[in-house]
CSV table of C-alpha atoms in Angstrom, one decimal:
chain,number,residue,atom,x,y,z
A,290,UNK,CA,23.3,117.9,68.9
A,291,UNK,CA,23.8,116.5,72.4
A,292,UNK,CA,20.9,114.4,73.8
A,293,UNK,CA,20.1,116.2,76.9
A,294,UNK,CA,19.2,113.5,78.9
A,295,UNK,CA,22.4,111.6,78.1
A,296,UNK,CA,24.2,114.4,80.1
A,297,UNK,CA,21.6,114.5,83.1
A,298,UNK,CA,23.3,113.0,86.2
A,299,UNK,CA,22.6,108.9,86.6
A,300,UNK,CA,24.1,106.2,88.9
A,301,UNK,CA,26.5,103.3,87.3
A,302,UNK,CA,28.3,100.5,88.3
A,303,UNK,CA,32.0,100.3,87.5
A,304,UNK,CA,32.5,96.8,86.5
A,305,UNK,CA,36.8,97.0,86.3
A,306,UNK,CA,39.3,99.8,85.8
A,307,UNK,CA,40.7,100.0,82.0
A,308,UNK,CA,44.1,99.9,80.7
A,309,UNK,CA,44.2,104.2,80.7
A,310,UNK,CA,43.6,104.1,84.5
A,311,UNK,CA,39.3,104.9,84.4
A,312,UNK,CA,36.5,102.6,85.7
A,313,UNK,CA,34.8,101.2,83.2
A,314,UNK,CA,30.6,100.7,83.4
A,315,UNK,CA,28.3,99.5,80.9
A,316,UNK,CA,25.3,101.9,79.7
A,317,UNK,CA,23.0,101.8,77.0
A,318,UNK,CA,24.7,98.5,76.0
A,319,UNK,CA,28.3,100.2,75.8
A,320,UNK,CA,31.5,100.6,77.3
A,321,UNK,CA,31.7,104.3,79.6
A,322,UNK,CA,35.1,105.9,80.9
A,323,UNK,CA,34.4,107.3,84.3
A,324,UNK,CA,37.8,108.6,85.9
A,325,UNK,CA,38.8,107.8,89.7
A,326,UNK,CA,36.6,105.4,90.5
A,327,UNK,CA,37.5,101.6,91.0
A,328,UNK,CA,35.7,97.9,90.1
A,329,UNK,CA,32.6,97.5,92.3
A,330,UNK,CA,31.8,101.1,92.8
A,331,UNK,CA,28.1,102.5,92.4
A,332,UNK,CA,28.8,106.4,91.6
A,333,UNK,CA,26.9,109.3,90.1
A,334,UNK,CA,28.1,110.9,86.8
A,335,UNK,CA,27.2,113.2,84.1
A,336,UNK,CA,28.2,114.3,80.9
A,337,UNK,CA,28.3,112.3,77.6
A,338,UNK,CA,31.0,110.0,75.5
A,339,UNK,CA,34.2,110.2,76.6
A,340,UNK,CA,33.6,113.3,78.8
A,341,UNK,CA,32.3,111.7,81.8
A,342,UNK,CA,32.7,113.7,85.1
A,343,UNK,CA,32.1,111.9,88.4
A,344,UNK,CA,29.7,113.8,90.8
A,345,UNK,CA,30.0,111.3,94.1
A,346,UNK,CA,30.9,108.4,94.7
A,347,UNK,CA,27.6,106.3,96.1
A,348,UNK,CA,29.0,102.7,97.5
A,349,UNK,CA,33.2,103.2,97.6
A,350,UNK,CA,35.2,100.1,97.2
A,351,UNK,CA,37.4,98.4,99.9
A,352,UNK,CA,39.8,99.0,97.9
A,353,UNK,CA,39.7,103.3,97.6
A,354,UNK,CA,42.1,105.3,99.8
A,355,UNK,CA,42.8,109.1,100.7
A,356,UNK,CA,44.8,110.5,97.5
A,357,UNK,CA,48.6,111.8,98.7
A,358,UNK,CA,48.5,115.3,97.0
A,359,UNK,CA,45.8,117.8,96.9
A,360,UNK,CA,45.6,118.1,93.1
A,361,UNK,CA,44.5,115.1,92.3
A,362,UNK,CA,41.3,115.2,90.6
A,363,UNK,CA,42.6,118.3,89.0
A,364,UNK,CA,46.4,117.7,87.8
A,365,UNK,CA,46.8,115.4,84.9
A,366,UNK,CA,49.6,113.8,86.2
A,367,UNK,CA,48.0,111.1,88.5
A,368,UNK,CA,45.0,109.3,87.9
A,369,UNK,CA,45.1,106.4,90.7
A,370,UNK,CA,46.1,108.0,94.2
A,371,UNK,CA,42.5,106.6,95.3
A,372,UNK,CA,43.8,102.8,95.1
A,373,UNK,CA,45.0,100.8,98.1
A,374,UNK,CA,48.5,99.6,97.5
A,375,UNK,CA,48.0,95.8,96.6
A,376,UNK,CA,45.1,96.5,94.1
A,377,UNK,CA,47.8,99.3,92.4
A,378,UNK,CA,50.3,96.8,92.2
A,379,UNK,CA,48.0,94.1,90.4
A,380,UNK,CA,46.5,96.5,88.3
A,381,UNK,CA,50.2,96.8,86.9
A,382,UNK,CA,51.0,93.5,86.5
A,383,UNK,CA,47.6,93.1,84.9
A,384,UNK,CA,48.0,95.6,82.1
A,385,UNK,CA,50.8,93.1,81.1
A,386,UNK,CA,48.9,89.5,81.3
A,387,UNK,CA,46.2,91.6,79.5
A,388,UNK,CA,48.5,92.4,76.0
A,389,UNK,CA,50.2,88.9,76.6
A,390,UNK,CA,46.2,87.1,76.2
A,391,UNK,CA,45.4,89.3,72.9
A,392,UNK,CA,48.3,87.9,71.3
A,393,UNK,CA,48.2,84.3,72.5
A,394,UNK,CA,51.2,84.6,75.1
A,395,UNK,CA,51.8,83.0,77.7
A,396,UNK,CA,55.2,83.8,80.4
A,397,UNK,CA,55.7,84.0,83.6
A,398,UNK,CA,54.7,87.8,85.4
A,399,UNK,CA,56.0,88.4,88.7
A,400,UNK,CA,54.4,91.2,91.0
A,401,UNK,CA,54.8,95.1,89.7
A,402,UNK,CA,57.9,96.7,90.8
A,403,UNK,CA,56.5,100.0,92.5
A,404,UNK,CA,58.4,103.3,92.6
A,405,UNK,CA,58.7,104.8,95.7
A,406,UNK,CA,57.3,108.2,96.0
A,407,UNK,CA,59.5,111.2,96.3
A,408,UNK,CA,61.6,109.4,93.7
A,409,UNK,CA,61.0,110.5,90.5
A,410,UNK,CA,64.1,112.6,89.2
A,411,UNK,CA,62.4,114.2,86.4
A,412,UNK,CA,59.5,116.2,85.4
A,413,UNK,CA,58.1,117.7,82.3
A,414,UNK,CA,56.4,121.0,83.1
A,415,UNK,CA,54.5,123.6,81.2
A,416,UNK,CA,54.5,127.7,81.7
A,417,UNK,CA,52.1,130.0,80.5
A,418,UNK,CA,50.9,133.6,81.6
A,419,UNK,CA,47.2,134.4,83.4
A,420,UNK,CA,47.3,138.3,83.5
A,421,UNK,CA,50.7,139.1,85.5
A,422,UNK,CA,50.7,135.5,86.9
A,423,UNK,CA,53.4,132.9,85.7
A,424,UNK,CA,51.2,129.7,86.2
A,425,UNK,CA,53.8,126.5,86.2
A,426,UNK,CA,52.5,122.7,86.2
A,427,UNK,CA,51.0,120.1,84.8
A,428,UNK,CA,48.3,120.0,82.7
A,429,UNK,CA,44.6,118.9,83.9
A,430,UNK,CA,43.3,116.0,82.7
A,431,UNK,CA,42.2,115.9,78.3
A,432,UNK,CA,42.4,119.8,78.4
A,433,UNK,CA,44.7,122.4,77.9
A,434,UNK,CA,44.3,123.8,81.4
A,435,UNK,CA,47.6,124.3,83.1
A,436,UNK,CA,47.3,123.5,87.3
A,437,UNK,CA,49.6,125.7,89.2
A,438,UNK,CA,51.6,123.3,91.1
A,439,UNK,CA,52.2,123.8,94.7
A,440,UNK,CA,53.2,119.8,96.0
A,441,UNK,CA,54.0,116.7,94.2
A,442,UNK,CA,55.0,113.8,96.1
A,443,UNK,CA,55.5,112.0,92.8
A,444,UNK,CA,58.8,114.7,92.2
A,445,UNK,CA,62.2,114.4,94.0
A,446,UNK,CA,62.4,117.1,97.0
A,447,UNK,CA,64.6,119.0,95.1
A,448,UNK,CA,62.3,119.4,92.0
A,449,UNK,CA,59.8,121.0,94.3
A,450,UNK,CA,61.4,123.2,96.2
A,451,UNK,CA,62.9,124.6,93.0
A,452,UNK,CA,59.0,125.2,91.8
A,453,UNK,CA,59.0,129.2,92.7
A,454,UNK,CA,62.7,129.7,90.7
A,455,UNK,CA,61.2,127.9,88.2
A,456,UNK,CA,58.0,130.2,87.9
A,457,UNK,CA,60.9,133.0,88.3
A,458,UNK,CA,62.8,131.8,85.0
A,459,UNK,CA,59.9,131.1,83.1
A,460,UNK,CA,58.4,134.4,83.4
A,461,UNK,CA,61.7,136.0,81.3
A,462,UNK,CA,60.4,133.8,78.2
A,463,UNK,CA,56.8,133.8,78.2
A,464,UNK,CA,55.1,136.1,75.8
A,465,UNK,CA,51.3,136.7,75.3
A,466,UNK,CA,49.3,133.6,75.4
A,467,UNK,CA,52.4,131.0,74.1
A,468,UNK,CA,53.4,128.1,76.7
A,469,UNK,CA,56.8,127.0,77.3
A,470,UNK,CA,58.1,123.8,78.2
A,471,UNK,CA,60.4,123.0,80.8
A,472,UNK,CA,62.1,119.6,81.5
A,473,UNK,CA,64.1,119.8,84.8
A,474,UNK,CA,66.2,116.9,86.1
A,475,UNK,CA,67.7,115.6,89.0
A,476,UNK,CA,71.7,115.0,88.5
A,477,UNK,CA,74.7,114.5,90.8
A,478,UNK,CA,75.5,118.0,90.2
A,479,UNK,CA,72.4,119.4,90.9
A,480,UNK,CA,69.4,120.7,88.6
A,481,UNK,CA,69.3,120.4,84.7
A,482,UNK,CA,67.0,122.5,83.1
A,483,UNK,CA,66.2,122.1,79.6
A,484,UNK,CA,63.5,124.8,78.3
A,485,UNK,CA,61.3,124.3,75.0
A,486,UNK,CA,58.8,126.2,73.2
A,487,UNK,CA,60.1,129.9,73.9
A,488,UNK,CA,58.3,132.1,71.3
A,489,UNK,CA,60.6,133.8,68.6
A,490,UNK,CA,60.1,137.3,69.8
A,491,UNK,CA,61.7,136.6,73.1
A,492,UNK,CA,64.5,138.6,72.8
A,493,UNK,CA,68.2,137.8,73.8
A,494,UNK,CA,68.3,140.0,77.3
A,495,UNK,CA,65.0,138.0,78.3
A,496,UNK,CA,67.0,134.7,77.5
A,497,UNK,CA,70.5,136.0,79.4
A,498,UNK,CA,68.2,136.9,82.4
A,499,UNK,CA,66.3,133.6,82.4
A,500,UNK,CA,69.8,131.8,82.6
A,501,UNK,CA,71.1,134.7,85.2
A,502,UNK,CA,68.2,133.6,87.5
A,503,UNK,CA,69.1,129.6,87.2
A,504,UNK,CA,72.2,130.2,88.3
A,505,UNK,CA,71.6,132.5,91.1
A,506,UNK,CA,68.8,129.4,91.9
A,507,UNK,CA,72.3,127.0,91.9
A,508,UNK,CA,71.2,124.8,88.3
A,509,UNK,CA,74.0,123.1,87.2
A,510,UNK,CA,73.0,123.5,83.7
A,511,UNK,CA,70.1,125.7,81.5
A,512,UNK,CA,69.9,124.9,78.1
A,513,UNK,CA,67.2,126.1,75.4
A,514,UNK,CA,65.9,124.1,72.7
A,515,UNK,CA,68.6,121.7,72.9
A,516,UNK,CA,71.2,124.8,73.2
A,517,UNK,CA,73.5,124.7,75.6
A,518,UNK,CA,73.0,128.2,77.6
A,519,UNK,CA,74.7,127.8,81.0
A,520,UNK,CA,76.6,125.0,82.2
A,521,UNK,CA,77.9,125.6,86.0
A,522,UNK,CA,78.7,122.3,86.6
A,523,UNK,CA,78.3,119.3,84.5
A,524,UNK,CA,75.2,117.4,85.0
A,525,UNK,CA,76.0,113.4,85.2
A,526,UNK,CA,74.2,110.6,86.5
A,527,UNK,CA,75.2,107.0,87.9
A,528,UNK,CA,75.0,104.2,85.4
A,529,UNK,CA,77.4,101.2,87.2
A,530,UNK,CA,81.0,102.5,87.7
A,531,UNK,CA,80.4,104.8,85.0
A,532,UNK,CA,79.3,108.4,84.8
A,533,UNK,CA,76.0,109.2,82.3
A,534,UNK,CA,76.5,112.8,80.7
A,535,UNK,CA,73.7,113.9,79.4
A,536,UNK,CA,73.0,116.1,76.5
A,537,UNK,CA,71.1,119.4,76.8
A,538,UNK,CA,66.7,117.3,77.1
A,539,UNK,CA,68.1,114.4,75.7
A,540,UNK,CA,66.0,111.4,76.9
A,541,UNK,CA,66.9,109.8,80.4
A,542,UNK,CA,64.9,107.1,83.1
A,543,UNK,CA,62.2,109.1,85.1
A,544,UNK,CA,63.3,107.4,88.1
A,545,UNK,CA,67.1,106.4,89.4
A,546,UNK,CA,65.5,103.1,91.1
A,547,UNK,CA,63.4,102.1,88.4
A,548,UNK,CA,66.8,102.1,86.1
A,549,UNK,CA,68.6,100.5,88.5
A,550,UNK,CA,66.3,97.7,88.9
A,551,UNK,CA,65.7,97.4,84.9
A,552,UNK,CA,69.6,97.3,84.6
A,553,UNK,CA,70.0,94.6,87.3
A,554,UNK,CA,67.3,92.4,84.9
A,555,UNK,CA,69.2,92.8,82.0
A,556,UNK,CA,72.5,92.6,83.1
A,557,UNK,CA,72.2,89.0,85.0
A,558,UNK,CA,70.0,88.0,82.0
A,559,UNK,CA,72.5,88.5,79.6
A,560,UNK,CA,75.0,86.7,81.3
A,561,UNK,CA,78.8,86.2,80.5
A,562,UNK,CA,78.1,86.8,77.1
A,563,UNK,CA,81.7,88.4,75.6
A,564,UNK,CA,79.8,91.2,73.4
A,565,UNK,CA,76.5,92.6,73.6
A,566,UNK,CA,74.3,94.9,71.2
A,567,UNK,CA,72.6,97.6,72.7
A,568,UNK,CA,69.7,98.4,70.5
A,569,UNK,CA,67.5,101.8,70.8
A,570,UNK,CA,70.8,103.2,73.6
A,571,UNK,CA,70.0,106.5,74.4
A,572,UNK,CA,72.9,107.7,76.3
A,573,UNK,CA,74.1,104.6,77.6
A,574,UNK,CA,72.0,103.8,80.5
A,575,UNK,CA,72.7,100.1,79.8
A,576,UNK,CA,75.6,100.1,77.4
A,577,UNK,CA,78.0,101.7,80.1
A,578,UNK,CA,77.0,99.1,83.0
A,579,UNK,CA,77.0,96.3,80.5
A,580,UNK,CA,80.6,97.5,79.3
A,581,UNK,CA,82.0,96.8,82.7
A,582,UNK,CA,81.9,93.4,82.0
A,583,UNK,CA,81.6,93.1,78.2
A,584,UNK,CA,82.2,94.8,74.8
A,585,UNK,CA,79.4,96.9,73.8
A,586,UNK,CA,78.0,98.0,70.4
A,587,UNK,CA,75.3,100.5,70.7
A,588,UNK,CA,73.3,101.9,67.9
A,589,UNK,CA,70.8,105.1,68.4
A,590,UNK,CA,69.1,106.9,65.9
A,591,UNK,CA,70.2,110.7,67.8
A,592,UNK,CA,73.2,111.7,67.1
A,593,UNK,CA,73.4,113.9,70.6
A,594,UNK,CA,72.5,111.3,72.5
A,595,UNK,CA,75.3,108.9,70.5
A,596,UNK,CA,77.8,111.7,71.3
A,597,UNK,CA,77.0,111.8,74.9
A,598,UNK,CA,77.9,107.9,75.1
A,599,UNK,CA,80.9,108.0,73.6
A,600,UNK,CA,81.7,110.8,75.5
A,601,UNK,CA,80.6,109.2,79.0
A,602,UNK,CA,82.3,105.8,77.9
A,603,UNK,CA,85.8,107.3,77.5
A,604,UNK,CA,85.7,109.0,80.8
A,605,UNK,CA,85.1,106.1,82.7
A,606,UNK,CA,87.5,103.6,83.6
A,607,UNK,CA,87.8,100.2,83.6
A,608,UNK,CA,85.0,99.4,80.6
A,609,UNK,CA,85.3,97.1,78.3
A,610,UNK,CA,85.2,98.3,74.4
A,611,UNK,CA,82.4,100.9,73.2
A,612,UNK,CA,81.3,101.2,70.1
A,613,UNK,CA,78.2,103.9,69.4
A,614,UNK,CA,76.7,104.4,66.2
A,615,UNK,CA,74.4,106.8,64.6
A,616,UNK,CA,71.9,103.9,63.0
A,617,UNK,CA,68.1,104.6,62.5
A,618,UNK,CA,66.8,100.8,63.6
A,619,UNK,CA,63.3,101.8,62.6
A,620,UNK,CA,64.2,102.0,58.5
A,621,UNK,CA,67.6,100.4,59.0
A,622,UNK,CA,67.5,97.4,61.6
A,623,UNK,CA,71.0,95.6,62.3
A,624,UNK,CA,70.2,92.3,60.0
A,625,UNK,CA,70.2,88.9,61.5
A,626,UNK,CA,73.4,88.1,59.6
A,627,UNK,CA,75.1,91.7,61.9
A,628,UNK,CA,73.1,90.7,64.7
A,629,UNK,CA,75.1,86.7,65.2
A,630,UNK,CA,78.4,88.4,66.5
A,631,UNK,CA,76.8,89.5,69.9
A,632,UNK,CA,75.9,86.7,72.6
A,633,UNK,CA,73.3,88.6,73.8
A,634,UNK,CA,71.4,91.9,73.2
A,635,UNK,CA,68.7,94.6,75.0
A,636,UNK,CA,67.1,96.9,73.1
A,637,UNK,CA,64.7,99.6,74.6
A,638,UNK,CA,62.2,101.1,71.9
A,639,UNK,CA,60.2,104.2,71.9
A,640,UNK,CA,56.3,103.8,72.4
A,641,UNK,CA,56.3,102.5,68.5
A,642,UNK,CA,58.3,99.1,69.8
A,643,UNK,CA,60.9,97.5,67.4
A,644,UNK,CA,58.7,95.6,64.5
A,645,UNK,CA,61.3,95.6,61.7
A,646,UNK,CA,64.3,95.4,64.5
A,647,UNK,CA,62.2,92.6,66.3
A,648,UNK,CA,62.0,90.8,63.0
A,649,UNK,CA,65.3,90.5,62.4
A,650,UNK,CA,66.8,89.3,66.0
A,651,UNK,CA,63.6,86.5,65.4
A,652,UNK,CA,65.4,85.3,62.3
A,653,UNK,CA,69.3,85.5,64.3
A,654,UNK,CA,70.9,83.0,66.3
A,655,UNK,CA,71.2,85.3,69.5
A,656,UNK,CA,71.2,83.2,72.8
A,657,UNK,CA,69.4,85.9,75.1
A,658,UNK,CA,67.3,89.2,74.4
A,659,UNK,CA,66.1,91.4,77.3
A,660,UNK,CA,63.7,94.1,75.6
A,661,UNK,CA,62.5,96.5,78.1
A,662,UNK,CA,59.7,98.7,76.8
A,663,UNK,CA,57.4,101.6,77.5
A,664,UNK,CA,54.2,100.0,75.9
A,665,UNK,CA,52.9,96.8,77.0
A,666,UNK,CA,51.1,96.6,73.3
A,667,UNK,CA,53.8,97.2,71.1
A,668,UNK,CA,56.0,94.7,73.4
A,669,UNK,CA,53.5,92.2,72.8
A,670,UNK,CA,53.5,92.6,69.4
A,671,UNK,CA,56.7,92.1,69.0
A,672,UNK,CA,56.9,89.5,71.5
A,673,UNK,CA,54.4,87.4,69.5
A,674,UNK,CA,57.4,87.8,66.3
A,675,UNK,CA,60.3,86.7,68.7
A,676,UNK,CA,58.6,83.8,70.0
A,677,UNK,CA,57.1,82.7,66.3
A,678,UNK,CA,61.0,83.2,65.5
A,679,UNK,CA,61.6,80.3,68.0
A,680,UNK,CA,62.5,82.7,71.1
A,681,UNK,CA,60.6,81.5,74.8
A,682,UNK,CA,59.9,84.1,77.2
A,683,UNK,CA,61.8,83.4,80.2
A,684,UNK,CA,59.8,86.1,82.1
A,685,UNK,CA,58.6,89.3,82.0
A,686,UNK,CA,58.8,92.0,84.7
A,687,UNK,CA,56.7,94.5,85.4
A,688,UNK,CA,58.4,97.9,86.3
A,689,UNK,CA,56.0,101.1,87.8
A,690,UNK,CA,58.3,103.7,87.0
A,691,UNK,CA,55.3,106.1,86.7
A,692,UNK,CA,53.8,106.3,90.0
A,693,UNK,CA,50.0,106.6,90.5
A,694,UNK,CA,49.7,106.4,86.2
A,695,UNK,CA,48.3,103.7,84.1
A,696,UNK,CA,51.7,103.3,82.7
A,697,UNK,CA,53.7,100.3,82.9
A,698,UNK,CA,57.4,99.8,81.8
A,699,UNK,CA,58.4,95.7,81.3
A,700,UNK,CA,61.8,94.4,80.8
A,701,UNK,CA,61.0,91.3,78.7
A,702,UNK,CA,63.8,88.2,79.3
A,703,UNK,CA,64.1,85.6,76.1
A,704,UNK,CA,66.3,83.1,75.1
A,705,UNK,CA,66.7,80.7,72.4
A,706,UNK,CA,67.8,77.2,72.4
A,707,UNK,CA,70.9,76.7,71.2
């Protein structure tokens, strides 16, 4: 049973602002979450454990600013609009050194990379009814609470003006109390839409009108659970000279400048190098700009996306050599003995990192690794295995391809001596 006077409103005193974006304040001898606040900050709470909910804000730090969207607080999506720009940007940067220090690392850290806002090309939204109402967003913070979203200037222009014709589509698949998923993207040709979780008993008329409306709203492409539906035009995206086609939800960058940038790191890293590995590829996002100066291998454990690349690499011109495979590199990394071909390699895990992979480049004779990750822990993990392998960190950059979030992307350079 709850002690009621552990949920009767008190005052803290945030001490710093933890790796999943909350202050942090010490009571009763422990470590409390409280959300939106910053370090230095006396504010009034209630609640108990991790359910915290800030009441007001007593002393404010220097350091808090007006929040660019009016559902923050409420959305899920953000959870530091209230901090000033410079602090944001070393908070980043910080969530790196902090991994680095649990494992005994050391490397250079230049400043956070920051995502402009209005930039991000792709969102993952949720659908569900409330009585006749098609309620589309994201969802609030820890709960299964969807907030209708009416602005985000996280979200690409385009993205939100298409908000009501998404509402519109989803409200031909929704039935009873089931949620659907929808995952719409930015492209060259205009809107991808890629819809998940539609409940069996949607019947085929409710799925033909659902496509019928995406195309009178000018999508390039609907597709349902990884179903091609509708394809108007051909969704593609940049990537160098080359054209990136992607396959119906397949994974892709958030944001067009963040991949850019990453690329840029990894291709001047990796040099001259004749061939490259490109481990974990996706769709190509660095295997087609590295092929315009080099041969490629490229290993993926999904088969669409491995289809896409090849695909996207023989309709470009001018590449060097491709060569995609179908590999899982969590139960069947490339060996260190496959791995002493290439002159370089990237590879750019899943949230799980690359331990076995990881292993095995730590026991090879590559020159120069850029690993570009999506979890500062499992990079430094594995990290810790290159450089006990004899790798040195050259540098590690910090890339906020999540705006506003307490996530941090890194695109890790090593090399070893030769």
């Amino acid at each position: 049973m709850q002690d009621p006077a552990a949920s009767a409103a008190r005052t803290l005193t945030i001490e710093s602002v933890g790796a999943q974006g909350d202050g942090r304040a010490r009571e009763n001898g422990a470590l409390v979450s409280v959300p939106f606040t910053l370090a230095g900050e006396t504010v009034r709470v209630e609640g108990a454990g991790d359910r915290l909910k800030l009441l007001e804000v007593v002393s404010p730090s220097p350091d808090r600013i007006a929040p660019a969207c009016r559902h923050f607080g409420a959305c899920g999506g953000c959870t530091l609009q209230h901090m000033a720009s410079a602090p944001y940007a070393e908070y980043k940067r910080d969530l790196i050194l902090r991994v680095l220090k649990a494992r005994g690392l050391e490397a250079e850290v230049p400043a956070a990379w920051i995502t402009p806002p209005g930039s991000r090309r792709r969102a993952a939204l949720a659908a569900k009814k409330s009585g006749k109402q098609v309620v589309l967003g994201f969802h609030a913070r820890k709960s299964h609470e969807l907030i209708a979203l009416n602005e985000c200037p996280v979200l690409r222009p385009a993205i939100v003006a298409a908000l009501p014709r998404l509402r519109e589509i989803a409200g031909f698949l929704l039935s009873g109390k089931d949620e659907t998923g929808l995952l719409v993207t930015e492209t060259a040709a205009g809107l991808d839409l890629h819809i998940s979780g539609v409940a069996k008993g949607v019947k085929a008329l409710a799925r033909a009108e659902a496509a019928s409306a995406a195309l009178r709203a000018g999508f390039a492409r609907v597709s349902i659970e990884g179903a091609d539906v509708l394809t108007e035009r051909r969704p593609s995206l940049p990537a160098g000279s080359a054209q990136l086609l992607p396959p119906p939800g397949g994974f892709l960058q958030a944001s067009a400048e963040a991949e850019a940038h990453m690329a840029e790191l990894v291709i001047d890293h990796l040099g001259d190098a004749p061939l490259v590995a490109d481990l974990f590829s996706g769709s190509g996002t660095f295997a087609l700009r590295l092929a315009a100066r080099a041969g490629v291998y490229a290993a993926e454990g999904n088969t669409a996306a491995i289809d896409a690349l090849k695909t996207s690499a023989r309709a470009a011109h001018g590449l060097k050599p491709v060569t995609a495979e179908v590999r899982d590199l969590f139960r069947n990394p490339l060996a260190a003995s496959e791995l002493n071909r290439f002159g370089g390699i990237v590879l750019d895990p899943p949230r799980a990192g690359a331990a076995a992979q990881s292993h095995e480049i730590a026991r090879s004779t590559v020159l120069r690794v850029a690993y570009v990750s999506c979890d500062p822990a499992t990079l430094a993990r594995d990290l810790r295995t290159l450089v006990d392998g004899g790798y040195r960190i050259v540098r590690i950059h910090p890339i906020d391809q999540f705006l506003w979030s307490a996530h941090v992307e890194a695109v890790a350079l090593l090399e070893k001596p030769s």
